[in-house]
Every structure is written in structure tokens, then in C-alpha cells.
Short mmCIF file of C-alpha atoms in Angstrom, two decimals:
data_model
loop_
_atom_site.label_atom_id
_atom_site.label_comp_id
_atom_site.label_asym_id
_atom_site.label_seq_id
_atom_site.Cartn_x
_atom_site.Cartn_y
_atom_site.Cartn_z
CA UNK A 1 47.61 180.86 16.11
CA UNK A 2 50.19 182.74 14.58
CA UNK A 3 49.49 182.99 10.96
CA UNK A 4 51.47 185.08 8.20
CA UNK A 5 48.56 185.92 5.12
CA UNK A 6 49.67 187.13 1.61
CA UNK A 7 47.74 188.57 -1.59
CA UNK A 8 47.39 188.59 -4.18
CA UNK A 9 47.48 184.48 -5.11
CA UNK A 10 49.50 185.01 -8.07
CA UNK A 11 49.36 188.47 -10.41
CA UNK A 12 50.72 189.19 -13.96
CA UNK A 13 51.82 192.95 -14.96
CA UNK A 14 53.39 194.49 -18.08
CA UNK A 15 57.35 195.56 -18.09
CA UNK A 16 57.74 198.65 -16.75
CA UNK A 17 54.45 198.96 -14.65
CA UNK A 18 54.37 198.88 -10.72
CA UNK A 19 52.87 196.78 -8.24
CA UNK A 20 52.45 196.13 -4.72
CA UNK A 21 51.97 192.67 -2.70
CA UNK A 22 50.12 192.71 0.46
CA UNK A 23 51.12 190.56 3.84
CA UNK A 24 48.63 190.39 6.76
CA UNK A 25 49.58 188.64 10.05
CA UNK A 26 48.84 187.59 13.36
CA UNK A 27 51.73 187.11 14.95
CA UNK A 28 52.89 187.65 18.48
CA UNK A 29 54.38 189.36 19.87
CA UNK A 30 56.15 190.66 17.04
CA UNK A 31 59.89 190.90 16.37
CA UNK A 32 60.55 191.62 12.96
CA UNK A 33 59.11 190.91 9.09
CA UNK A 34 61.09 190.04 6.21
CA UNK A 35 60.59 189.91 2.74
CA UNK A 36 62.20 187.37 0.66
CA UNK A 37 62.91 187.10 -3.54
CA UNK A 38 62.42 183.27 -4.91
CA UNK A 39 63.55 182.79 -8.55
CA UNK A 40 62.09 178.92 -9.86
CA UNK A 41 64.48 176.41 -8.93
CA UNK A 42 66.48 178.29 -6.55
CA UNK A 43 66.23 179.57 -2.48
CA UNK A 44 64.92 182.45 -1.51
CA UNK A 45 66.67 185.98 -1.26
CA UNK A 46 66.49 188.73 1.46
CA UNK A 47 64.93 191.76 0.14
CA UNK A 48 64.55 193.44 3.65
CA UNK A 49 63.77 193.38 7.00
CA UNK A 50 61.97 195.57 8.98
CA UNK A 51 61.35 195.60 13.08
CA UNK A 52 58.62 197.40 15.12
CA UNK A 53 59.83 201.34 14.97
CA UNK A 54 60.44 200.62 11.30
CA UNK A 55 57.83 201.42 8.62
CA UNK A 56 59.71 201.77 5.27
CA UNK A 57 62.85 199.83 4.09
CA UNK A 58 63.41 200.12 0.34
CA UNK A 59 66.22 197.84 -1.50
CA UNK A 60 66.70 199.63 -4.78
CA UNK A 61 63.16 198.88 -7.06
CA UNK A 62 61.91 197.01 -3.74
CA UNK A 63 60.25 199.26 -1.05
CA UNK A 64 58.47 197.49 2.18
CA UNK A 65 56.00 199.36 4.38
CA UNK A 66 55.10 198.14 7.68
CA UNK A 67 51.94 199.07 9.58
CA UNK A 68 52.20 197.16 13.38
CA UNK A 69 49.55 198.87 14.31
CA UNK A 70 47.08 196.55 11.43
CA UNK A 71 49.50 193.95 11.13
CA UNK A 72 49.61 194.94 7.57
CA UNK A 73 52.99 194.74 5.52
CA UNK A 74 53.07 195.59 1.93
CA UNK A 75 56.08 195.33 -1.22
CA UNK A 76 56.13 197.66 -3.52
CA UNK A 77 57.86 197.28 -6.96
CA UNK A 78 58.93 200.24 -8.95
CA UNK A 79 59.35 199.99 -13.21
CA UNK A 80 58.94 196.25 -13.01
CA UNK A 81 61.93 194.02 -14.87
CA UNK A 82 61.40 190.61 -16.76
CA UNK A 83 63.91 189.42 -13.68
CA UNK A 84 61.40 190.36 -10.92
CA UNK A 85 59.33 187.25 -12.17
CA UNK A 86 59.71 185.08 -8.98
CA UNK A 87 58.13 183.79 -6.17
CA UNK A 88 57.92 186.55 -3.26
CA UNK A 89 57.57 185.52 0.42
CA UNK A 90 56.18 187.50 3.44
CA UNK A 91 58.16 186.51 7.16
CA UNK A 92 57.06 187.31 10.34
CA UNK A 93 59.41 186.82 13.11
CA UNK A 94 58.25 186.00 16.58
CA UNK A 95 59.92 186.21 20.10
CA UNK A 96 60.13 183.29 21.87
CA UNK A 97 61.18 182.26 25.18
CA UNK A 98 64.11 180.12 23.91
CA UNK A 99 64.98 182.64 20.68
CA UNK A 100 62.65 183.21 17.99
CA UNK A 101 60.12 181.79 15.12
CA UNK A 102 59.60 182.05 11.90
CA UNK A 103 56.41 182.08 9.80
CA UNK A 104 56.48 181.50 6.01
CA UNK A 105 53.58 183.04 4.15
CA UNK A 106 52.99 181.05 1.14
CA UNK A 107 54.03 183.61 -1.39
CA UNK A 108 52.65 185.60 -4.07
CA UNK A 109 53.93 184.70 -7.86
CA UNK A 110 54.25 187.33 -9.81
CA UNK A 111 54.73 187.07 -13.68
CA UNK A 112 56.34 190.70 -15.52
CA UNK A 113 55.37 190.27 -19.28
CA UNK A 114 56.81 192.15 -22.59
CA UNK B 1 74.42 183.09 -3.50
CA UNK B 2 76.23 183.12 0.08
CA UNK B 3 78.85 179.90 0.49
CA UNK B 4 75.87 177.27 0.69
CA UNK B 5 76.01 174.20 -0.87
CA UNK B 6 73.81 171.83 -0.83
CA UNK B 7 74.19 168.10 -2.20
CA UNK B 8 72.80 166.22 -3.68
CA UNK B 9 70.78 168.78 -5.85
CA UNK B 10 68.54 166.32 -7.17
CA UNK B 11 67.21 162.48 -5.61
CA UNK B 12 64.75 159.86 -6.26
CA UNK B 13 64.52 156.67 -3.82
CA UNK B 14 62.44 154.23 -2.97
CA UNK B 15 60.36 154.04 0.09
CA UNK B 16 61.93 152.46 3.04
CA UNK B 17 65.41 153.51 2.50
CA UNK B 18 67.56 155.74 4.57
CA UNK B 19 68.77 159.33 2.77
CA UNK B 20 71.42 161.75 3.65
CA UNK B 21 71.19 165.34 2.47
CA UNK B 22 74.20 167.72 2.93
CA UNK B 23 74.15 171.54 3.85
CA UNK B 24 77.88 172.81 3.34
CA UNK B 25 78.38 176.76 4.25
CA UNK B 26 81.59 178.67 4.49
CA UNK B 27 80.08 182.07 6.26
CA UNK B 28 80.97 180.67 9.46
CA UNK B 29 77.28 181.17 10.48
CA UNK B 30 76.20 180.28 13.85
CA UNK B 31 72.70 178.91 12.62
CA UNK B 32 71.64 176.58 10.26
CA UNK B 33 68.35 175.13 9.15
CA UNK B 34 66.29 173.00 7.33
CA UNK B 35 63.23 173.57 5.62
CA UNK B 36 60.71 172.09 3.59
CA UNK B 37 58.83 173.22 0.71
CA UNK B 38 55.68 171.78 -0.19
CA UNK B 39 52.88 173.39 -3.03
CA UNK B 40 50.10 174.67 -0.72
CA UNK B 41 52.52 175.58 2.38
CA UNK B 42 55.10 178.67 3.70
CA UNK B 43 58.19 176.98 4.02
CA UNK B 44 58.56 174.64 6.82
CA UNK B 45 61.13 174.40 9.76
CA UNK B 46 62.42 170.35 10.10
CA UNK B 47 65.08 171.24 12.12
CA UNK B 48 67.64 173.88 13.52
CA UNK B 49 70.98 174.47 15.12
CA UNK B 50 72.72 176.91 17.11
CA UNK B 51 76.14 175.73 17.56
CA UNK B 52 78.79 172.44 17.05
CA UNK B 53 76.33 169.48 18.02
CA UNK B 54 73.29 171.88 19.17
CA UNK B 55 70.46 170.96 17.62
CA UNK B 56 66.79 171.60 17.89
CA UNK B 57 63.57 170.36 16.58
CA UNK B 58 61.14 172.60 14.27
CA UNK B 59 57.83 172.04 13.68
CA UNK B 60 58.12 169.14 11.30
CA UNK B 61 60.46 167.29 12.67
CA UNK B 62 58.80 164.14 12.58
CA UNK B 63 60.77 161.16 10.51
CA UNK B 64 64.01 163.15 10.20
CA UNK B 65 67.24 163.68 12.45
CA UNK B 66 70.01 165.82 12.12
CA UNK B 67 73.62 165.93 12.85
CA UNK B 68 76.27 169.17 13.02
CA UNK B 69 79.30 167.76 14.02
CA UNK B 70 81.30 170.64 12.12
CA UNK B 71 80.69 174.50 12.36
CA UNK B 72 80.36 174.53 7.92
CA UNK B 73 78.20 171.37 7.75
CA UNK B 74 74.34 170.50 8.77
CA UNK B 75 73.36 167.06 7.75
CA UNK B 76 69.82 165.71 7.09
CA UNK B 77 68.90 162.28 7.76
CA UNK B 78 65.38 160.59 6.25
CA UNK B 79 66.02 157.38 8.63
CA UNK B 80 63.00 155.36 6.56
CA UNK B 81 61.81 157.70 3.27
CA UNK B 82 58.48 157.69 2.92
CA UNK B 83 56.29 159.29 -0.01
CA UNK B 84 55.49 161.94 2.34
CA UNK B 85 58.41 163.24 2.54
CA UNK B 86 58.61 164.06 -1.30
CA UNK B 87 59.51 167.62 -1.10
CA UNK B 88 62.22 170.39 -2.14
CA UNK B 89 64.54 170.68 0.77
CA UNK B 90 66.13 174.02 1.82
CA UNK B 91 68.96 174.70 4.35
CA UNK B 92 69.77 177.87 5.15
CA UNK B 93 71.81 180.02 7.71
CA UNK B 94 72.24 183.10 9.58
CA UNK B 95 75.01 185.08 11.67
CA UNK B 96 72.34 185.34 14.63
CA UNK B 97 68.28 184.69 14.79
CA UNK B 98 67.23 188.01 14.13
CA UNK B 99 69.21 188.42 10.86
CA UNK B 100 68.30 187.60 7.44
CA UNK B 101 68.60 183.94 6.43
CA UNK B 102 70.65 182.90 3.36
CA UNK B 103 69.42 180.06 1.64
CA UNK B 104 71.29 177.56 -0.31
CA UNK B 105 69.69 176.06 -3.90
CA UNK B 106 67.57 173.41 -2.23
CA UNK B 107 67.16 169.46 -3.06
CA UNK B 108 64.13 168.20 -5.04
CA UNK B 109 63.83 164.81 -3.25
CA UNK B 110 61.06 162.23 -5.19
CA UNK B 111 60.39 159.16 -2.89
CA UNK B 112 58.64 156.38 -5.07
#
């Protein structure tokens, strides 16, 4: 079954510190994973997306690695902001034979602090 | 945000009764979706299109139809509402499948 994983749960940090949010999947086969910003009370954001021969993609603080090897994506965030406070979602793309699928992950909140 | 609008933002209605929920975009996007998001799940397809009057099913599509009779709109129809189907609703498009959706504000629909 084609399952997208992500950790931590939820995870608080101080301004300025860095973090990183893991995705595990088991999806196949494999087309592409995306990473996706969700403030409260609004739809998500594209932060990146990445496809097999691709294992880094940064978007200015945001930098995604991608392992296909493991299955392992992670989301690193440098010199964390009050405004990164949000909801942050792991996609994995599939092929299928009529187009593709996507799996949600059910996020990771994370809460930056003063 | 990219041109999506979505309308109404906010709903409550009682059980039994037919709803209506509007996607509006003005990216000329190919695709557009629906989605469902629910405390304990990854959002959750309802339904899809690929074109004027192409439509597809998702993997909750049960209880819900759509309609795309224009390239800028994607309507979504609760024929009967039932508490189940409390939920924030999402619609979203993209240029092509294997680019990067853009999602619109969402609806918080209550069904009492």
C-alpha cells in the first residue's frame, strides 16, 4: 500500500534555531515528492519538488533532500522565523497507468517561539 | 495566492440538504481538484479533472459529484450532506500532473 510517513508529530523550536522534518514512504514506483507550507486557515504552499535524479532542492531558508534509494525525504529549515509556524506536508507522487497519484502525509506542525 | 477562489469560505447545513461549493481559478490550469481535510488524515482526493467536462473520481468520491462546465470553474456538489462529510474543503490546480498544485483558501463546511 502506498503510504507517505512523516516525523516528528508536532515540534516546537526557538527563533533563530534550525530544524529538520523527516518523510518516509512507500510509494511506487516513484515519480516525484513535494513539500508543501500550510499556514492555519489557509491551503497549502509549494516549497519544492524533487524527482528521482534529484537529491537537494533548496527554496531560500527551505532545503529538501531526497534519498530514493531509503525512501527517505527530509526539510531542512535554516535561522527559523516566527512565520515558519505552519503546518508542513510531505507528497509523494506516483505513476499511474492513466496519469499519476498523490499521497498526503499528514504533516508535521511546527511551532517557532521568541 | 494563485487566482483561486473558493466560495463560500465558510457553511453550516443541516443534514439531508444538497450543497454547492465553488472553485473559481484564472491560471487557465488544465487540472483541478478537490480535496478533503480531516484531523487524523493527509489530504484527501474527492474528485479531479483534466479538461472542459472531464472529470474523474478520487479516492473519496463517495456522496459527492462534480461538474466543470467552464475551463476557470470546478464545482462541488454534496447531493444529501451528511455529518460525515463535515470537513475543510480544498480545490486546487495545476498546469499539468507532475507540477506543483496551487491551492485555493479552502471551505470549513459544518453539517449539523
Amino acid at each position: 500500500k502506498n503510504q507517505v510517513e512523516q516525523s516528528p508529530q508536532s515540534l516546537i523550536i526557538l527563533e533563530g534555531k534550525n530544524c529538520t522534518l523527516q518523510c518516509n514512504y512507500t510509494v511506487s514506483p516513484f515519480s516525484n515528492l513535494r513539500w508543501y507550507k500550510q499556514d492555519t486557515g489557509r491551503g497549502p504552499v509549494s516549497l519544492t519538488i524533487m524527482t528521482f535524479s534529484e537529491n537537494t532542492k533548496s527554496n531560500g531558508r527551505y532545503t529538501a533532500t531526497l534519498d530514493a534509494d531509503t525512501k527517505q525525504s527530509s526539510l531542512h529549515i535554516t535561522a527559523s522565523q516566527l512565520s515558519d509556524s505552519a503546518s508542513y506536508i510531505c507528497v509523494v507522487s506516483a505513476q499511474k497507468q492513466a496519469g499519476t497519484a498523490l499521497i498526503f502525509g499528514k504533516g508535521t506542525t511546527l511551532s517557532v517561539s521568541s | 495566492d494563485a487566482g483561486i477562489t473558493q466560495s463560500p469560505r465558510h457553511k453550516v447545513t443541516e443534514t439531508g440538504t444538497p450543497v454547492t461549493l465553488r472553485c473559481h481559478q484564472t491560471e487557465n490550469h488544465r487540472y483541478m481538484y478537490w480535496y478533503r481535510q480531516d484531523p487524523g488524515h493527509g489530504l484527501r482526493l474527492i474528485h479531479y479533472s483534466y479538461g472542459v467536462k472531464d472529470t474523474d473520481k478520487g479516492e473519496v468520491s463517495d456522496g459527492y459529484s462534480v461538474s466543470r462546465s467552464k475551463t476557470e470553474d470546478f464545482l462541488l456538489t454534496l447531493e444529501s450532506a451528511t455529518s460525515s462529510q463535515t470537513s475543510v474543503y480544498f480545490c486546487a490546480t495545476s498546469h499539468s500532473l507532475n507540477e506543483k498544485l496551487f491551492f485555493g483558501s479552502g471551505t470549513q463546511l459544518s453539517v449539523l
